[in-house]
Short mmCIF file of C-alpha atoms and ligand atoms in Angstrom, two decimals:
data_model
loop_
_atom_site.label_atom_id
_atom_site.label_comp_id
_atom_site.label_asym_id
_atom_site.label_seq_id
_atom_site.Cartn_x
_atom_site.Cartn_y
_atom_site.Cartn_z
CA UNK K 18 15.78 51.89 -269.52
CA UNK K 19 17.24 53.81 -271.91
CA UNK K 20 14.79 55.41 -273.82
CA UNK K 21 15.09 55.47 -278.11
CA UNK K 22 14.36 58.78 -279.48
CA UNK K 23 14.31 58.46 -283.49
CA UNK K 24 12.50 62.40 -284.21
CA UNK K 25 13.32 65.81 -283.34
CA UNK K 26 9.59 66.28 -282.58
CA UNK K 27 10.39 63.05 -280.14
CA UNK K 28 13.08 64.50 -278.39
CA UNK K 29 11.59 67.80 -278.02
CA UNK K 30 8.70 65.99 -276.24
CA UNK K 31 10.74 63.70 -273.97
CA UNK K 32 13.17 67.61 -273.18
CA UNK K 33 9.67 69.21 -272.57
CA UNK K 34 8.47 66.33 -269.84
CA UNK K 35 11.66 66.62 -267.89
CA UNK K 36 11.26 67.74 -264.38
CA UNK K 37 12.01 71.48 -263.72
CA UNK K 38 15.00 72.01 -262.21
CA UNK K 39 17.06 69.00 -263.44
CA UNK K 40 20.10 69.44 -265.67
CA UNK K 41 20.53 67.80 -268.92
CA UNK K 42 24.33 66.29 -270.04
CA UNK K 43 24.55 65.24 -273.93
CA UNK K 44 26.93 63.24 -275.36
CA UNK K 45 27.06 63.16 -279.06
CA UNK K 46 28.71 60.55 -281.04
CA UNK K 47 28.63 58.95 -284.49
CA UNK K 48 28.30 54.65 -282.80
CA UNK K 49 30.64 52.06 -283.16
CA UNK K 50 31.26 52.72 -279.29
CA UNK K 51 33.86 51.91 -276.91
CA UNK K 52 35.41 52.51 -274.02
CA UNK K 53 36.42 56.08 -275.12
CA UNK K 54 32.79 57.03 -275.60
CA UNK K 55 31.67 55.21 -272.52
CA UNK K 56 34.55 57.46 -270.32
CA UNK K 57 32.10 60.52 -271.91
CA UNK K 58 29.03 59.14 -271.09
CA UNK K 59 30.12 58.55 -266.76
CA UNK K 60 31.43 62.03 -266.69
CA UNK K 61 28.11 63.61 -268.19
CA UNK K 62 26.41 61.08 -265.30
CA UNK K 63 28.79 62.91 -262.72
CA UNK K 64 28.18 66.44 -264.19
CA UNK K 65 24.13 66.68 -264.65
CA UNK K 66 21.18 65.03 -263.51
CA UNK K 67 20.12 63.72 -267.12
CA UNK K 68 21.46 62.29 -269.55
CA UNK K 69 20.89 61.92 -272.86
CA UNK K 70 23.74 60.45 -276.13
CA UNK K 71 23.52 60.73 -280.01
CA UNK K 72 23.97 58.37 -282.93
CA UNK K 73 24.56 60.12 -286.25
CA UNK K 74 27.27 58.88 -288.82
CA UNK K 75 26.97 62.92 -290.04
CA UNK K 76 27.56 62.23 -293.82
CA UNK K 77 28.55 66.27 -293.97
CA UNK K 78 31.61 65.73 -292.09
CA UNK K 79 33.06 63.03 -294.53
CA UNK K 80 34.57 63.74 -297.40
CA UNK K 81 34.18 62.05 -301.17
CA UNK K 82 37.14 59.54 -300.72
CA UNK K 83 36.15 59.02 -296.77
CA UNK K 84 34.77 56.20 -294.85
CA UNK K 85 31.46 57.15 -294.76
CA UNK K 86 29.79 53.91 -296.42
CA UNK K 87 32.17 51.64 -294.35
CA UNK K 88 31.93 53.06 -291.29
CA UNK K 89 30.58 50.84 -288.36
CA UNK K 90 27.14 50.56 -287.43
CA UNK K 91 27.00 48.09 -284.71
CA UNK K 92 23.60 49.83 -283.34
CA UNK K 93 22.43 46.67 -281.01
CA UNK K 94 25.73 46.79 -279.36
CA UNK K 95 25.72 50.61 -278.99
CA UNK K 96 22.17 50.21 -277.21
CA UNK K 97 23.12 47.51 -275.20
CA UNK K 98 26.20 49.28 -273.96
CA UNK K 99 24.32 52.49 -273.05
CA UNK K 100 21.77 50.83 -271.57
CA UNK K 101 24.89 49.40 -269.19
CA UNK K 102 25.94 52.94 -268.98
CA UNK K 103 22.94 54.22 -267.10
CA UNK K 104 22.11 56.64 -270.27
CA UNK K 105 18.61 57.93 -269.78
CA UNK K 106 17.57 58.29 -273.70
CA UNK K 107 19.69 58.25 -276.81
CA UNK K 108 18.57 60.18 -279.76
CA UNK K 109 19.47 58.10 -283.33
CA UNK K 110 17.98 60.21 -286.60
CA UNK K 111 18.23 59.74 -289.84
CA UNK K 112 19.89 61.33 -292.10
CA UNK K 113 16.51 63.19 -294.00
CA UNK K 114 15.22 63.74 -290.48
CA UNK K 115 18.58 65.65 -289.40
CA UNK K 116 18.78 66.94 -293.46
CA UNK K 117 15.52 68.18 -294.81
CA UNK K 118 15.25 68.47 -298.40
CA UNK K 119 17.90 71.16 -300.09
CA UNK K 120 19.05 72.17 -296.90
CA UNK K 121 21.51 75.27 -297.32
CA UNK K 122 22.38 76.76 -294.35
CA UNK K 123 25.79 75.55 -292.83
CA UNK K 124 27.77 76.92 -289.58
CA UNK K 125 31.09 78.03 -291.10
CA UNK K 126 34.25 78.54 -288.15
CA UNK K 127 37.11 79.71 -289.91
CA UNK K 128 40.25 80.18 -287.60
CA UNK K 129 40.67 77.30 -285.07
CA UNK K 130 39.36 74.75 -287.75
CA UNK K 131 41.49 76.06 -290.42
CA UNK K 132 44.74 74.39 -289.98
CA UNK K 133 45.50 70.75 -288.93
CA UNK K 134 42.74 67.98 -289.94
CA UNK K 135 41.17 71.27 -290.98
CA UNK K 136 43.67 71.45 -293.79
CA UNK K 137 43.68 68.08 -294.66
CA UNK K 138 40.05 67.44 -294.62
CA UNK K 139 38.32 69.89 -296.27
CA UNK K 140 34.11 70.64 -295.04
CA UNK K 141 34.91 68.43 -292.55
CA UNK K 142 34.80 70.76 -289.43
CA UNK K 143 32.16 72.86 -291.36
CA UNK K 144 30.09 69.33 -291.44
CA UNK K 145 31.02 69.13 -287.53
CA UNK K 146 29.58 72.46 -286.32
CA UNK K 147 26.89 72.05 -288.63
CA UNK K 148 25.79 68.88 -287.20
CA UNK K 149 26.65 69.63 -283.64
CA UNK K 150 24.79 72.81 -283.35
CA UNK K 151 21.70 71.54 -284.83
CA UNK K 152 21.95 68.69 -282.51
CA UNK K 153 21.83 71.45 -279.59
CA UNK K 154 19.22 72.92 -280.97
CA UNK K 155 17.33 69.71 -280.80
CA UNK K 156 18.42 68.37 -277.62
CA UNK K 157 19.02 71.77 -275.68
CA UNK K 158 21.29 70.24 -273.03
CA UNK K 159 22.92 72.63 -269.91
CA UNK K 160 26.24 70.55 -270.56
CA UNK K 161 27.66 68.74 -273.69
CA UNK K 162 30.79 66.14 -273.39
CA UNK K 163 33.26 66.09 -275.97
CA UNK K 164 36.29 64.21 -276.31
CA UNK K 165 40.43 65.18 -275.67
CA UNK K 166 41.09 62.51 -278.61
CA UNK K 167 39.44 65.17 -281.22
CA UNK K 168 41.55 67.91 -279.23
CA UNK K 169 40.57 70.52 -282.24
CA UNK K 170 37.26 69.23 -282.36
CA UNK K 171 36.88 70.54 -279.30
CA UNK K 172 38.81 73.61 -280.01
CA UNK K 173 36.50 74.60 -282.94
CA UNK K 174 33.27 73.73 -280.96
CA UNK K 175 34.36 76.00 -278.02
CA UNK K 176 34.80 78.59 -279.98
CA UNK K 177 31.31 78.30 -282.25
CA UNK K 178 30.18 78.24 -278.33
CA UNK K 179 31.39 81.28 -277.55
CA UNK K 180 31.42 83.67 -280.77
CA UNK K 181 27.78 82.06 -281.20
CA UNK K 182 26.69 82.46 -277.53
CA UNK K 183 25.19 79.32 -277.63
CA UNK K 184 24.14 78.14 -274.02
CA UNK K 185 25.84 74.89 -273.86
CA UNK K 186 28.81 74.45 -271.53
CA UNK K 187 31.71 72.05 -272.83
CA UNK K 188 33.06 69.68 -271.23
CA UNK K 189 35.85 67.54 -272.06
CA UNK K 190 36.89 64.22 -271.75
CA UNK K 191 39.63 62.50 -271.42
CA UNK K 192 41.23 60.30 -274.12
CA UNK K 193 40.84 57.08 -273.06
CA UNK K 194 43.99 54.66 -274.44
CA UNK K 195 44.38 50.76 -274.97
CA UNK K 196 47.49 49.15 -272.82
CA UNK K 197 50.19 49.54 -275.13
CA UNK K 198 48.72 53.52 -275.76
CA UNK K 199 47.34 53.49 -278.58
CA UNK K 200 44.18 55.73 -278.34
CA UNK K 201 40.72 53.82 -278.42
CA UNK K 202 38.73 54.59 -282.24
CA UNK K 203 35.86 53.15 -284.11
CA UNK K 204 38.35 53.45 -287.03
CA UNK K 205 40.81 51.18 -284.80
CA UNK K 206 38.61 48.22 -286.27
CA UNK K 207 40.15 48.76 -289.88
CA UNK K 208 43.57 47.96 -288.76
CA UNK K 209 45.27 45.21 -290.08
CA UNK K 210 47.23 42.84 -287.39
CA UNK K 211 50.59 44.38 -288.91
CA UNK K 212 49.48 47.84 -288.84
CA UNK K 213 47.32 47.29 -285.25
CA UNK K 214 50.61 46.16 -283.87
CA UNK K 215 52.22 49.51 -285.38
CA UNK K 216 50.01 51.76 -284.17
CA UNK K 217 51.31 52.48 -280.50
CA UNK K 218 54.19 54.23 -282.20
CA UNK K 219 51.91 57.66 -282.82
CA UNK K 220 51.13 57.68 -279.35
CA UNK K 221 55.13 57.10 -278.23
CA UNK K 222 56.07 59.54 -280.86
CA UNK K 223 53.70 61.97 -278.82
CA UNK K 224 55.59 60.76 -275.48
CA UNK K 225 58.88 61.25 -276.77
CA UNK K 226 58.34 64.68 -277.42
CA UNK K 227 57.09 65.19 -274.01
CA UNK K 228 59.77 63.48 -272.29
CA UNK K 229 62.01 66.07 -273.62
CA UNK K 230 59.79 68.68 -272.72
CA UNK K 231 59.93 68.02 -269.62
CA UNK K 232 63.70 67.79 -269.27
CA UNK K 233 63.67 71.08 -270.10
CA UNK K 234 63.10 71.76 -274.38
CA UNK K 235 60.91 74.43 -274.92
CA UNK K 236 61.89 74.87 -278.81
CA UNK K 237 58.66 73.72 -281.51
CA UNK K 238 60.43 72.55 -283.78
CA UNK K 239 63.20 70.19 -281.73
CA UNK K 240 60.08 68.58 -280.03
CA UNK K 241 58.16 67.87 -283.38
CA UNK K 242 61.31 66.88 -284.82
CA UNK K 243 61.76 64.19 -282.11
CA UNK K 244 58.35 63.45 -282.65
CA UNK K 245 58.90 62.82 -286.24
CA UNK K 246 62.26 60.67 -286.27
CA UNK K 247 59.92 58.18 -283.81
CA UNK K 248 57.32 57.86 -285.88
CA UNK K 249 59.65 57.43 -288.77
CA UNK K 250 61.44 54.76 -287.50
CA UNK K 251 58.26 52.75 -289.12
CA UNK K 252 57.27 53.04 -292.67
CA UNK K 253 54.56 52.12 -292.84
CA UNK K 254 53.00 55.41 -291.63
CA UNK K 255 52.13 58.29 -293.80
CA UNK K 256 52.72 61.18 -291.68
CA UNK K 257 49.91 64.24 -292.20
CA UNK K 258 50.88 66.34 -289.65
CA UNK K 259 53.02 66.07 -286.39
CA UNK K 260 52.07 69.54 -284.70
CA UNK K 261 53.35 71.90 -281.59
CA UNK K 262 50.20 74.47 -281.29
CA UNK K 263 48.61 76.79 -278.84
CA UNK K 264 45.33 74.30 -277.31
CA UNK K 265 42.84 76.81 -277.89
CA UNK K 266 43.43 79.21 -280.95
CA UNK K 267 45.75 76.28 -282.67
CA UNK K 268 48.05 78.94 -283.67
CA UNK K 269 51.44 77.31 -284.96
CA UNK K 270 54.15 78.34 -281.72
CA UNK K 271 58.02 78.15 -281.82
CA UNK K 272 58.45 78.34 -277.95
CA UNK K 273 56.33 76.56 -275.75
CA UNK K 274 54.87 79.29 -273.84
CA UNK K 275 54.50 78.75 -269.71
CA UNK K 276 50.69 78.27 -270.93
CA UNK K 277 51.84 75.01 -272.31
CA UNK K 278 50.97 73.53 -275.82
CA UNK K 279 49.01 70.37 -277.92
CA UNK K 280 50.94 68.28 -279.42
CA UNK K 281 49.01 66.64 -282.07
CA UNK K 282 49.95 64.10 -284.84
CA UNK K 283 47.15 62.92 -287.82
CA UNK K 284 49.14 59.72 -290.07
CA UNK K 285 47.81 57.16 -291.80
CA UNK K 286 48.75 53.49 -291.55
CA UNK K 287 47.38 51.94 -294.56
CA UNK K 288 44.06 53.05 -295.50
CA UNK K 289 43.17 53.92 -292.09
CA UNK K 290 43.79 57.71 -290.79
CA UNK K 291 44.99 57.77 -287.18
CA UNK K 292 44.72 61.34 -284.80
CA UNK K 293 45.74 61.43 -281.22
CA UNK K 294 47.29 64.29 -279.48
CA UNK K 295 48.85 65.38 -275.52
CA UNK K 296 48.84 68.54 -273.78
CA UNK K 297 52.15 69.52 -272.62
CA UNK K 298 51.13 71.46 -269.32
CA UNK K 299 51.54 75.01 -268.16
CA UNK K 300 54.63 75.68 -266.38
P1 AMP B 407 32.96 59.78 -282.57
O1 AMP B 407 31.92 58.75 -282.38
O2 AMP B 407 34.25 59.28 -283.13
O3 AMP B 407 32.44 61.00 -283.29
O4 AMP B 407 33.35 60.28 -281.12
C1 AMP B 407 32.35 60.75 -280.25
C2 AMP B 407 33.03 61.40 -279.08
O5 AMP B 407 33.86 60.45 -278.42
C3 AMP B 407 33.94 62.56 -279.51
O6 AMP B 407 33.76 63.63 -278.60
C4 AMP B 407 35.30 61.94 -279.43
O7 AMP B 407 36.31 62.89 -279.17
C5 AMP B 407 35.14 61.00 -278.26
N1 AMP B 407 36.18 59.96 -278.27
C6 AMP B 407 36.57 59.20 -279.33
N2 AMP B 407 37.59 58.40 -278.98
C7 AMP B 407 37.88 58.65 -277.68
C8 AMP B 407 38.85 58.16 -276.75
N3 AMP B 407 39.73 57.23 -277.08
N4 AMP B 407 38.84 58.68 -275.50
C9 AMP B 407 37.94 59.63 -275.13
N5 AMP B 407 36.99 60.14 -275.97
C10 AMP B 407 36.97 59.66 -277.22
#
């Protein structure tokens, strides 16, 4: 049984009863759950003894013209599928329980999250660390799981992690694709037929660029211009960013360096903004 944890005074109760000795894997997510989050939730199985996921649509990590109100909420179907999952307790506040009254102290990282969706989404990685470190505050896990798909997600949290000394290792995961590549989303949902059928270009657009990297282009700009002209060929995408970086620091690069690279592309099709990324490797 999955057990539903709704207070940080009921989590802290359900950490403190855990048997000494036994490791704790957390998995934090906003719902609407698929496949991608389920690939999370097996590898915190493999990697600790307990486990424990969150549900919080974090309402500082949207902006004023964002999703927020629309986003999905299926919460039955979450439960259901981590009860399927073997998940031993999921932890789903509210938002005054997570935000007291004229709360006003934020976690601010201001290098890795600057650039990219960073740029283009303004508080939203300052909503993210926010949110995320609170949540380990709450939870206190030994391991925490976080997804490839939100490669500077990941980025920004390993660095909070480490410039923070929080005790938390991170783990990531992943991404976790449909058939035709497009990479699995809550936001996927939104798509229109038309634009759902679109969609696998961002992700060949990503394997175009790679293909050429690995017969031998090393130059930034060739590969994001290949990149581009794929994703192009299509107009009904509204490019944000289509980006060769260095996967931790997210430093802009002109050579791919024998440490290898991200390449990461953020474009909207429609009303519905699309991320996915791939990690050219070290050669
Ligand atoms: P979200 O609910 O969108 O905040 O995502 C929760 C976690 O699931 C994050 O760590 C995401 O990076 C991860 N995630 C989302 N989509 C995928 C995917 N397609 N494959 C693997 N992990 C994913």
């Amino acid at each position: 049984m999955t057990v539903i944890l709704r207070t940080i005074a009921e989590v802290r109760a359900w950490r403190r009863a855990l048997p000494a000795g036994q490791t704790l894997g957390f998995v934090p997510t906003m719902g609407a759950l698929h496949a991608g989050h389920i690939s999370l939730m097996e590898l915190a199985k493999r990697r600790a003894s307990v486990t424990i996921a969150s549900i919080f649509v974090n309402p500082l990590q949207f902006g004023p013209n964002e999703d927020l109100a629309k986003y999905p909420r299926p919460i039955e179907k979450d439960l259901a599928l981590l009860e399927a999952a073997g998940i031993d307790a999921v932890f789903l506040p509210g938002v005054a329980n997570l935000y007291p009254d004229g709360a006003s102290t934020f976690v601010v990282e201001e290098s890795v999250s600057a650039p990219m969706c960073g740029a283009v989404r303004p508080g939203h990685f300052r909503g993210v660390t926010t949110v995320v470190l609170k949540l380990f505050n709450i939870v206190q896990p030994d391991l925490a799981v976080f997804g490839q798909k939100d490669a500077q997600q990941c980025a920004v949290i390993e660095r909070m992690v480490r410039d923070l000394a929080v005790p938390v290792e991170i783990v990531r995961g992943a991404i976790v694709r449909e058939p035709d590549g497009l990479a699995l989303s809550s936001r996927n949902v939104y798509l229109s037929p038309e634009d759902r059928a679109a969609a696998p270009l961002i992700h060949a657009s990503l394997q175009a660029a790679k293909a050429a990297f690995e017969a031998g282009q090393r130059d930034a700009s060739a590969l994001a211009a290949i990149g581009r002209k794929v994703l192009g060929q299509d107009p009904r995408f509204t490019l944000q960013y289509w980006d060769v970086r260095d996967p931790q620091t997210l430093t802009s690069i002109d050579t791919v360096p024998t440490g290898g690279a991200l390449l990461a592309v953020a474009a909207y099709l429609g009303s519905t903004r699309l991320i996915d990324n791939i990690v050219l490797a070290p050669f």
